[in-house]
Amino acid sequence: MTAYRKTLLIMLAVFAVVYAAGALFYVQQAQHDVQRELSGAVALADNLPAPHRLAAEVVPHLRHLEPTPSEPGADGSAADDVSDRESVPIWFTTLIGADHSAELSNGWRYAPADEAEEIWEGFLLISVSYAIGMLLCFFVLRQMVAGAVRTLSSLEAAMQAVANGSLTSRLRRQPVQELDALASHFNAMAEALESEQRTVSRLMTELLQLQDREREHIARVLHDDLGQYLTGIRAQARSWVYDPQLCEGKKQQARELAQHCETMQTHFRHLLHDLHPLVMEQLGLDGAIQHLVEQWQRLSGLSCHLNLGVALPELSGEQQTHLYRFLQEALNNISRHARASSASLAVTTDSIQLNIEVCDNGVGGADLDRCSGLGIRSMRERARCLGGQIQFESLVGTGTRIRLAVPLLESKPLVGGVV
């Protein structure tokens, strides 16, 4: 039940109780008035002569008195009494005790019809006035409740917007002090949340940048130091194979050592590529994406159809890193969790944005948008750093589709291709 309907029912019940109490008091007062008029009519009849001894024009103007039917001239008065009684409901005359006449002295009788009519007219006037006042109160109440409900509806919409991530929602000043205080508190809360979000976003961006710099540093140290040592050990082992002073057993050990070094170098190159994609510096963004897909297919054993647009935009080095890491994390999630047999990756552009779509035919899952896994969170942060909007579409048994839309301001196209 809405707040207005609930308030309306409560006010209607209050008005009904007040009206019933007022009507009860009015009826009691009316009964008292009827009895008082009866007493006055008895006293007046005792002091008046018989109706036929008075002037004919005087008898009709006497209040609450009329000749008895046996008196001359009583027919017309009786007819008037019946006509008066017909204008007042019978239940009302019965309720106030004005439904019967009383025989008095000197040929007079008590006729309360005109008193009942006056009481009835007063009752109608009070009832109509009360109804008009009640309607006015309901109208004013409706206007006040409608204003409050509008404010609450605006608050609800603003809170829903905040829940959806739009922390820029604000409420206008309100004419009612209490509602204005509520709006002010909400605006202060939204501003605090927006400030905290900016702080968290800045810290997350700096953390990702630091992570990428550390990865790059570690990759270069491994490549320049450990990689060179490993290459030297392998070359030394190869030279022992051709040393005539060594026996065949030692030469076999040298061959095995060289093979182990080659295996270590292969895994070492994969590790270096995961830490820092040097291929992006050598081949550019489109070449790095093609190399990523080829390497992922070799390591995962799954097939992946790659569609690169013919005019990829020119991005900054930081943006390219974020985009590459986003695609890397998306493909790794497929090989680790999707239980898919194939995947597809499309990177295309239009006049306003860069569009990325990663799909698989795996098991899928529900509520992927609310997933708090490290990979999903990493993709969200990368998308935020790119200024894009990410969308997850996944149902159990139908696979997963990840869409990323990155707005483009001033970009220059690069040549891409299709694999």
Short mmCIF file of C-alpha atoms in Angstrom, two decimals:
data_model
loop_
_atom_site.label_atom_id
_atom_site.label_comp_id
_atom_site.label_asym_id
_atom_site.label_seq_id
_atom_site.Cartn_x
_atom_site.Cartn_y
_atom_site.Cartn_z
CA MET A 1 0.00 0.00 0.00
CA THR A 2 1.29 3.43 -0.93
CA ALA A 3 1.96 6.10 1.68
CA TYR A 4 -0.82 8.31 0.32
CA ARG A 5 -3.45 5.56 0.42
CA LYS A 6 -2.45 4.54 3.93
CA THR A 7 -2.60 8.14 5.13
CA LEU A 8 -5.90 8.64 3.32
CA LEU A 9 -7.48 5.64 5.02
CA ILE A 10 -6.25 6.77 8.43
CA MET A 11 -7.57 10.30 7.92
CA LEU A 12 -10.88 8.95 6.59
CA ALA A 13 -11.25 6.81 9.71
CA VAL A 14 -10.47 9.81 11.92
CA PHE A 15 -13.02 11.99 10.11
CA ALA A 16 -15.64 9.22 10.35
CA VAL A 17 -15.10 8.88 14.12
CA VAL A 18 -15.27 12.65 14.62
CA TYR A 19 -18.41 12.89 12.47
CA ALA A 20 -20.09 10.03 14.34
CA ALA A 21 -19.26 11.63 17.70
CA GLY A 22 -20.53 15.02 16.51
CA ALA A 23 -23.73 13.46 15.14
CA LEU A 24 -24.32 11.69 18.46
CA PHE A 25 -23.94 14.93 20.41
CA TYR A 26 -26.18 16.75 17.93
CA VAL A 27 -28.95 14.13 18.25
CA GLN A 28 -28.79 14.28 22.03
CA GLN A 29 -29.04 18.06 21.91
CA ALA A 30 -31.94 17.77 19.45
CA GLN A 31 -33.81 15.41 21.79
CA HIS A 32 -33.29 17.88 24.60
CA ASP A 33 -34.59 20.71 22.39
CA VAL A 34 -37.71 18.72 21.45
CA GLN A 35 -38.49 18.05 25.10
CA ARG A 36 -37.89 21.68 25.97
CA GLU A 37 -40.24 22.84 23.18
CA LEU A 38 -42.85 20.37 24.42
CA SER A 39 -42.66 21.89 27.89
CA GLY A 40 -43.01 25.36 26.40
CA ALA A 41 -45.99 24.27 24.30
CA VAL A 42 -47.74 22.81 27.37
CA ALA A 43 -47.33 26.07 29.25
CA LEU A 44 -48.53 28.08 26.27
CA ALA A 45 -51.60 25.86 25.73
CA ASP A 46 -52.59 26.32 29.37
CA ASN A 47 -52.63 30.10 28.93
CA LEU A 48 -54.38 30.23 25.54
CA PRO A 49 -58.14 30.06 24.93
CA ALA A 50 -59.58 27.41 22.64
CA PRO A 51 -58.51 27.66 18.98
CA HIS A 52 -62.00 28.72 17.74
CA ARG A 53 -61.92 31.73 20.09
CA LEU A 54 -58.77 33.15 18.47
CA ALA A 55 -58.59 35.03 15.25
CA ALA A 56 -58.25 32.67 12.26
CA GLU A 57 -55.04 34.34 11.06
CA VAL A 58 -53.33 33.84 14.42
CA VAL A 59 -53.72 30.04 14.77
CA PRO A 60 -51.47 29.00 11.82
CA HIS A 61 -48.58 31.12 13.14
CA LEU A 62 -48.36 29.51 16.57
CA ARG A 63 -45.19 27.41 16.89
CA HIS A 64 -45.57 23.78 17.87
CA LEU A 65 -49.31 24.19 18.52
CA GLU A 66 -52.27 23.23 16.36
CA PRO A 67 -55.95 22.59 16.98
CA THR A 68 -56.97 19.06 17.73
CA PRO A 69 -58.88 17.36 14.87
CA SER A 70 -62.18 17.92 16.70
CA GLU A 71 -61.68 21.67 16.67
CA PRO A 72 -62.94 23.81 13.79
CA GLY A 73 -60.24 24.76 11.31
CA ALA A 74 -58.02 21.83 12.27
CA ASP A 75 -58.01 20.16 8.78
CA GLY A 76 -55.72 22.63 7.12
CA SER A 77 -53.26 22.55 9.99
CA ALA A 78 -53.17 18.77 9.94
CA ALA A 79 -52.44 18.80 6.21
CA ASP A 80 -49.58 21.25 6.75
CA ASP A 81 -48.22 19.00 9.50
CA VAL A 82 -48.22 15.99 7.18
CA SER A 83 -46.48 18.05 4.47
CA ASP A 84 -43.79 19.16 6.96
CA ARG A 85 -43.26 15.61 8.18
CA GLU A 86 -42.75 14.43 4.60
CA SER A 87 -39.75 16.80 4.19
CA VAL A 88 -37.92 15.18 7.15
CA PRO A 89 -36.89 11.50 7.08
CA ILE A 90 -38.98 9.34 9.38
CA TRP A 91 -35.88 7.76 10.95
CA PHE A 92 -34.60 11.19 11.93
CA THR A 93 -37.87 12.33 13.53
CA THR A 94 -38.01 9.02 15.40
CA LEU A 95 -34.40 9.41 16.51
CA ILE A 96 -34.93 12.87 18.03
CA GLY A 97 -38.33 11.95 19.51
CA ALA A 98 -40.40 14.23 17.24
CA ASP A 99 -42.51 11.52 15.59
CA HIS A 100 -45.70 11.91 17.61
CA SER A 101 -48.08 14.65 18.72
CA ALA A 102 -49.28 15.20 22.29
CA GLU A 103 -52.81 16.24 23.26
CA LEU A 104 -52.77 19.44 25.33
CA SER A 105 -55.41 21.49 27.16
CA ASN A 106 -57.98 23.91 25.69
CA GLY A 107 -58.27 21.92 22.39
CA TRP A 108 -54.60 22.24 21.47
CA ARG A 109 -52.06 19.58 20.68
CA TYR A 110 -48.26 19.61 20.40
CA ALA A 111 -47.02 19.53 16.74
CA PRO A 112 -43.18 19.09 16.62
CA ALA A 113 -42.98 18.96 12.81
CA ASP A 114 -41.56 22.47 12.41
CA GLU A 115 -39.01 21.84 15.19
CA ALA A 116 -37.93 18.59 13.51
CA GLU A 117 -37.58 20.43 10.21
CA GLU A 118 -35.36 23.08 11.77
CA ILE A 119 -33.19 20.44 13.44
CA TRP A 120 -32.95 18.47 10.18
CA GLU A 121 -31.95 21.56 8.19
CA GLY A 122 -29.26 22.35 10.75
CA PHE A 123 -28.03 18.76 10.58
CA LEU A 124 -27.81 18.92 6.78
CA LEU A 125 -25.96 22.26 6.89
CA ILE A 126 -23.43 20.98 9.41
CA SER A 127 -22.97 17.74 7.44
CA VAL A 128 -22.40 19.55 4.15
CA SER A 129 -19.94 21.97 5.80
CA TYR A 130 -18.12 19.06 7.40
CA ALA A 131 -17.95 17.22 4.06
CA ILE A 132 -16.57 20.31 2.29
CA GLY A 133 -13.97 20.76 5.02
CA MET A 134 -13.02 17.08 4.81
CA LEU A 135 -12.59 17.30 1.04
CA LEU A 136 -10.42 20.40 1.41
CA CYS A 137 -8.30 18.61 4.01
CA PHE A 138 -7.92 15.61 1.70
CA PHE A 139 -6.93 17.89 -1.17
CA VAL A 140 -4.29 19.68 0.91
CA LEU A 141 -3.10 16.34 2.27
CA ARG A 142 -2.83 14.94 -1.24
CA GLN A 143 -0.75 17.91 -2.37
CA MET A 144 1.58 17.58 0.61
CA VAL A 145 1.94 13.82 0.28
CA ALA A 146 2.42 14.11 -3.49
CA GLY A 147 5.30 16.55 -2.92
CA ALA A 148 6.87 14.26 -0.34
CA VAL A 149 6.39 11.22 -2.57
CA ARG A 150 8.03 13.04 -5.49
CA THR A 151 11.01 13.76 -3.28
CA LEU A 152 11.15 10.14 -2.12
CA SER A 153 10.82 8.93 -5.72
CA SER A 154 13.71 11.19 -6.71
CA LEU A 155 15.70 9.84 -3.77
CA GLU A 156 14.92 6.27 -4.81
CA ALA A 157 15.98 6.95 -8.40
CA ALA A 158 19.17 8.66 -7.22
CA MET A 159 20.01 5.78 -4.87
CA GLN A 160 19.40 3.29 -7.69
CA ALA A 161 21.73 5.32 -9.90
CA VAL A 162 24.37 5.27 -7.14
CA ALA A 163 23.89 1.51 -6.77
CA ASN A 164 24.49 1.18 -10.54
CA GLY A 165 27.74 3.11 -10.23
CA SER A 166 26.61 6.63 -11.21
CA LEU A 167 27.89 8.63 -8.24
CA THR A 168 27.22 12.00 -9.89
CA SER A 169 23.50 11.85 -9.05
CA ARG A 170 22.33 14.73 -6.87
CA LEU A 171 19.00 15.90 -5.42
CA ARG A 172 17.66 19.44 -5.68
CA ARG A 173 16.85 21.63 -2.69
CA GLN A 174 13.42 20.87 -1.21
CA PRO A 175 10.85 23.37 0.15
CA VAL A 176 10.14 21.22 3.23
CA GLN A 177 12.85 21.44 5.89
CA GLU A 178 12.90 17.74 6.75
CA LEU A 179 12.97 16.66 3.10
CA ASP A 180 15.65 19.23 2.34
CA ALA A 181 17.78 17.83 5.19
CA LEU A 182 17.32 14.33 3.74
CA ALA A 183 18.34 15.54 0.28
CA SER A 184 21.38 17.34 1.74
CA HIS A 185 22.51 14.22 3.57
CA PHE A 186 22.12 12.15 0.40
CA ASN A 187 24.13 14.67 -1.63
CA ALA A 188 26.85 14.66 1.01
CA MET A 189 26.92 10.85 0.95
CA ALA A 190 27.10 10.78 -2.86
CA GLU A 191 29.92 13.35 -2.86
CA ALA A 192 31.85 11.31 -0.28
CA LEU A 193 31.36 8.13 -2.31
CA GLU A 194 32.42 9.90 -5.49
CA SER A 195 35.54 11.22 -3.77
CA GLU A 196 36.36 7.77 -2.44
CA GLN A 197 35.79 6.25 -5.86
CA ARG A 198 38.17 8.76 -7.44
CA THR A 199 40.75 7.95 -4.78
CA VAL A 200 40.35 4.19 -5.25
CA SER A 201 40.43 4.56 -9.04
CA ARG A 202 43.59 6.64 -8.85
CA LEU A 203 45.22 4.12 -6.50
CA MET A 204 44.18 1.19 -8.69
CA THR A 205 45.54 2.94 -11.79
CA GLU A 206 48.83 3.64 -10.05
CA LEU A 207 48.92 0.04 -8.79
CA LEU A 208 48.40 -1.35 -12.28
CA GLN A 209 51.04 0.99 -13.68
CA LEU A 210 53.44 -0.03 -10.93
CA GLN A 211 52.66 -3.68 -11.58
CA ASP A 212 53.35 -3.28 -15.29
CA ARG A 213 56.60 -1.41 -14.61
CA GLU A 214 57.72 -4.10 -12.15
CA ARG A 215 56.86 -6.81 -14.65
CA GLU A 216 58.83 -5.01 -17.32
CA HIS A 217 61.79 -4.57 -14.99
CA ILE A 218 61.74 -8.23 -13.90
CA ALA A 219 61.42 -9.38 -17.51
CA ARG A 220 64.41 -7.31 -18.61
CA VAL A 221 66.52 -8.49 -15.68
CA LEU A 222 65.64 -12.11 -16.40
CA HIS A 223 66.32 -11.66 -20.11
CA ASP A 224 69.60 -9.80 -19.73
CA ASP A 225 71.06 -11.77 -16.81
CA LEU A 226 69.56 -15.21 -16.28
CA GLY A 227 68.75 -15.61 -19.97
CA GLN A 228 72.37 -14.97 -20.91
CA TYR A 229 73.64 -17.38 -18.27
CA LEU A 230 71.22 -20.05 -19.49
CA THR A 231 72.33 -19.52 -23.08
CA GLY A 232 75.95 -19.84 -22.00
CA ILE A 233 75.30 -23.08 -20.13
CA ARG A 234 73.55 -24.52 -23.16
CA ALA A 235 76.43 -23.51 -25.46
CA GLN A 236 78.94 -25.01 -23.05
CA ALA A 237 77.00 -28.27 -22.93
CA ARG A 238 76.85 -28.36 -26.73
CA SER A 239 80.62 -27.93 -26.91
CA TRP A 240 81.17 -30.88 -24.56
CA VAL A 241 79.34 -33.12 -26.98
CA TYR A 242 82.18 -32.65 -29.49
CA ASP A 243 85.04 -32.83 -26.99
CA PRO A 244 87.19 -35.88 -27.95
CA GLN A 245 88.57 -36.17 -24.46
CA LEU A 246 85.16 -37.05 -22.97
CA CYS A 247 83.74 -40.52 -22.93
CA GLU A 248 80.38 -41.37 -24.50
CA GLY A 249 78.61 -41.30 -21.12
CA LYS A 250 79.77 -37.79 -20.40
CA LYS A 251 78.77 -36.68 -23.89
CA GLN A 252 75.28 -38.13 -23.33
CA GLN A 253 75.01 -36.16 -20.10
CA ALA A 254 76.08 -33.06 -22.00
CA ARG A 255 73.36 -33.67 -24.61
CA GLU A 256 70.74 -34.07 -21.86
CA LEU A 257 71.99 -30.91 -20.16
CA ALA A 258 71.72 -28.99 -23.44
CA GLN A 259 68.21 -30.37 -23.96
CA HIS A 260 67.18 -29.31 -20.45
CA CYS A 261 68.58 -25.86 -21.10
CA GLU A 262 66.60 -25.62 -24.34
CA THR A 263 63.42 -26.67 -22.53
CA MET A 264 64.09 -24.12 -19.79
CA GLN A 265 64.65 -21.43 -22.42
CA THR A 266 61.31 -22.25 -24.04
CA HIS A 267 59.47 -21.90 -20.73
CA PHE A 268 61.64 -18.92 -19.93
CA ARG A 269 60.49 -17.14 -23.10
CA HIS A 270 56.84 -17.86 -22.22
CA LEU A 271 57.42 -16.44 -18.73
CA LEU A 272 59.09 -13.35 -20.15
CA HIS A 273 56.22 -12.85 -22.56
CA ASP A 274 53.70 -13.08 -19.73
CA LEU A 275 55.68 -10.62 -17.65
CA HIS A 276 56.23 -8.12 -20.46
CA PRO A 277 55.14 -8.48 -24.10
CA LEU A 278 58.28 -7.34 -25.88
CA VAL A 279 56.62 -8.30 -29.13
CA MET A 280 54.32 -5.28 -28.77
CA GLU A 281 57.32 -2.99 -28.91
CA GLN A 282 58.60 -4.80 -32.01
CA LEU A 283 55.42 -5.54 -33.98
CA GLY A 284 52.89 -3.03 -32.65
CA LEU A 285 49.43 -3.65 -31.19
CA ASP A 286 47.98 -5.74 -34.02
CA GLY A 287 51.08 -7.93 -34.27
CA ALA A 288 51.12 -8.40 -30.49
CA ILE A 289 47.48 -9.50 -30.51
CA GLN A 290 48.14 -12.00 -33.31
CA HIS A 291 51.16 -13.35 -31.44
CA LEU A 292 49.09 -13.59 -28.23
CA VAL A 293 46.40 -15.64 -29.96
CA GLU A 294 48.93 -17.95 -31.63
CA GLN A 295 50.78 -18.55 -28.37
CA TRP A 296 47.51 -19.12 -26.49
CA GLN A 297 46.40 -21.72 -29.03
CA ARG A 298 49.72 -23.58 -28.68
CA LEU A 299 49.65 -23.61 -24.88
CA SER A 300 45.92 -24.29 -24.37
CA GLY A 301 45.36 -26.65 -27.29
CA LEU A 302 42.17 -24.75 -28.21
CA SER A 303 41.29 -23.02 -31.45
CA CYS A 304 40.66 -19.29 -31.59
CA HIS A 305 39.33 -17.31 -34.52
CA LEU A 306 40.85 -13.82 -34.60
CA ASN A 307 39.26 -10.89 -36.39
CA LEU A 308 41.30 -7.68 -36.42
CA GLY A 309 39.74 -4.61 -37.94
CA VAL A 310 41.34 -3.07 -40.97
CA ALA A 311 41.90 0.26 -39.19
CA LEU A 312 42.90 -0.17 -35.56
CA PRO A 313 43.38 3.13 -33.74
CA GLU A 314 46.72 4.43 -32.54
CA LEU A 315 46.86 4.18 -28.76
CA SER A 316 49.37 5.32 -26.21
CA GLY A 317 51.84 2.84 -24.77
CA GLU A 318 49.90 2.66 -21.50
CA GLN A 319 46.60 2.10 -23.33
CA GLN A 320 48.16 -0.64 -25.46
CA THR A 321 49.43 -2.37 -22.32
CA HIS A 322 46.02 -2.22 -20.66
CA LEU A 323 44.32 -3.56 -23.79
CA TYR A 324 46.87 -6.35 -24.22
CA ARG A 325 46.56 -7.39 -20.56
CA PHE A 326 42.76 -7.32 -20.86
CA LEU A 327 42.82 -9.71 -23.84
CA GLN A 328 45.45 -11.88 -22.15
CA GLU A 329 43.33 -12.23 -19.01
CA ALA A 330 40.17 -12.96 -21.02
CA LEU A 331 41.85 -15.76 -22.98
CA ASN A 332 43.49 -17.19 -19.85
CA ASN A 333 40.09 -17.33 -18.13
CA ILE A 334 38.73 -19.35 -21.06
CA SER A 335 41.53 -21.92 -20.88
CA ARG A 336 41.34 -22.16 -17.08
CA HIS A 337 37.63 -22.08 -16.28
CA ALA A 338 35.37 -22.18 -19.36
CA ARG A 339 35.94 -25.85 -20.38
CA ALA A 340 35.49 -24.69 -23.98
CA SER A 341 36.67 -26.26 -27.23
CA SER A 342 36.99 -23.02 -29.20
CA ALA A 343 36.97 -19.27 -28.81
CA SER A 344 36.81 -16.14 -30.93
CA LEU A 345 38.34 -12.69 -30.56
CA ALA A 346 37.26 -9.62 -32.51
CA VAL A 347 38.88 -6.19 -32.31
CA THR A 348 37.12 -3.67 -34.54
CA THR A 349 36.57 0.09 -34.64
CA ASP A 350 33.92 2.49 -35.82
CA SER A 351 33.80 6.27 -35.88
CA ILE A 352 33.40 6.70 -32.15
CA GLN A 353 34.82 3.67 -30.29
CA LEU A 354 37.03 0.62 -30.26
CA ASN A 355 35.03 -2.60 -29.88
CA ILE A 356 36.45 -5.79 -28.36
CA GLU A 357 34.48 -9.03 -28.16
CA VAL A 358 35.75 -12.30 -26.67
CA CYS A 359 33.50 -15.39 -26.93
CA ASP A 360 33.75 -19.08 -26.05
CA ASN A 361 31.50 -22.15 -26.31
CA GLY A 362 32.15 -23.32 -22.74
CA VAL A 363 29.91 -24.12 -19.80
CA GLY A 364 29.10 -20.48 -19.02
CA GLY A 365 27.80 -19.29 -15.68
CA ALA A 366 25.24 -17.05 -14.03
CA ASP A 367 25.86 -13.62 -12.44
CA LEU A 368 29.27 -13.22 -14.04
CA ASP A 369 28.91 -9.45 -13.59
CA ARG A 370 28.97 -9.97 -9.81
CA CYS A 371 31.93 -12.33 -9.86
CA SER A 372 34.74 -11.14 -7.61
CA GLY A 373 37.51 -13.36 -9.01
CA LEU A 374 40.95 -11.87 -9.55
CA GLY A 375 40.75 -12.22 -13.33
CA ILE A 376 37.33 -10.54 -13.61
CA ARG A 377 38.42 -7.72 -11.30
CA SER A 378 41.59 -7.24 -13.30
CA MET A 379 39.61 -6.95 -16.55
CA ARG A 380 37.24 -4.43 -14.94
CA GLU A 381 40.13 -2.29 -13.77
CA ARG A 382 41.81 -2.45 -17.18
CA ALA A 383 38.54 -1.43 -18.81
CA ARG A 384 38.18 1.47 -16.38
CA CYS A 385 41.74 2.61 -17.07
CA LEU A 386 40.89 2.61 -20.77
CA GLY A 387 37.76 4.65 -20.06
CA GLY A 388 35.59 1.90 -21.55
CA GLN A 389 32.43 0.02 -20.63
CA ILE A 390 32.67 -3.73 -20.06
CA GLN A 391 29.73 -6.14 -20.32
CA PHE A 392 29.56 -9.84 -19.43
CA GLU A 393 26.95 -12.13 -21.02
CA SER A 394 26.94 -15.67 -19.74
CA LEU A 395 24.35 -18.39 -19.20
CA VAL A 396 24.88 -21.91 -17.97
CA GLY A 397 25.54 -24.19 -20.96
CA THR A 398 25.70 -21.42 -23.58
CA GLY A 399 29.23 -20.06 -23.16
CA THR A 400 30.41 -16.56 -22.31
CA ARG A 401 30.62 -13.32 -24.25
CA ILE A 402 32.71 -10.36 -23.03
CA ARG A 403 32.26 -6.98 -24.69
CA LEU A 404 34.44 -3.93 -24.19
CA ALA A 405 33.70 -0.55 -25.77
CA VAL A 406 36.47 2.07 -25.56
CA PRO A 407 35.56 5.60 -26.72
CA LEU A 408 37.94 7.20 -29.20
CA LEU A 409 38.69 10.91 -29.24
CA GLU A 410 41.44 11.69 -31.71
CA SER A 411 42.99 8.48 -33.02
CA LYS A 412 44.88 7.56 -36.13
CA PRO A 413 44.22 4.23 -37.83
CA LEU A 414 46.76 1.42 -37.98
CA VAL A 415 46.70 -1.41 -40.48
CA GLY A 416 45.38 -4.74 -39.16
CA GLY A 417 44.31 -8.05 -40.63
CA VAL A 418 42.36 -11.26 -40.17
CA VAL A 419 43.76 -14.59 -38.97
#
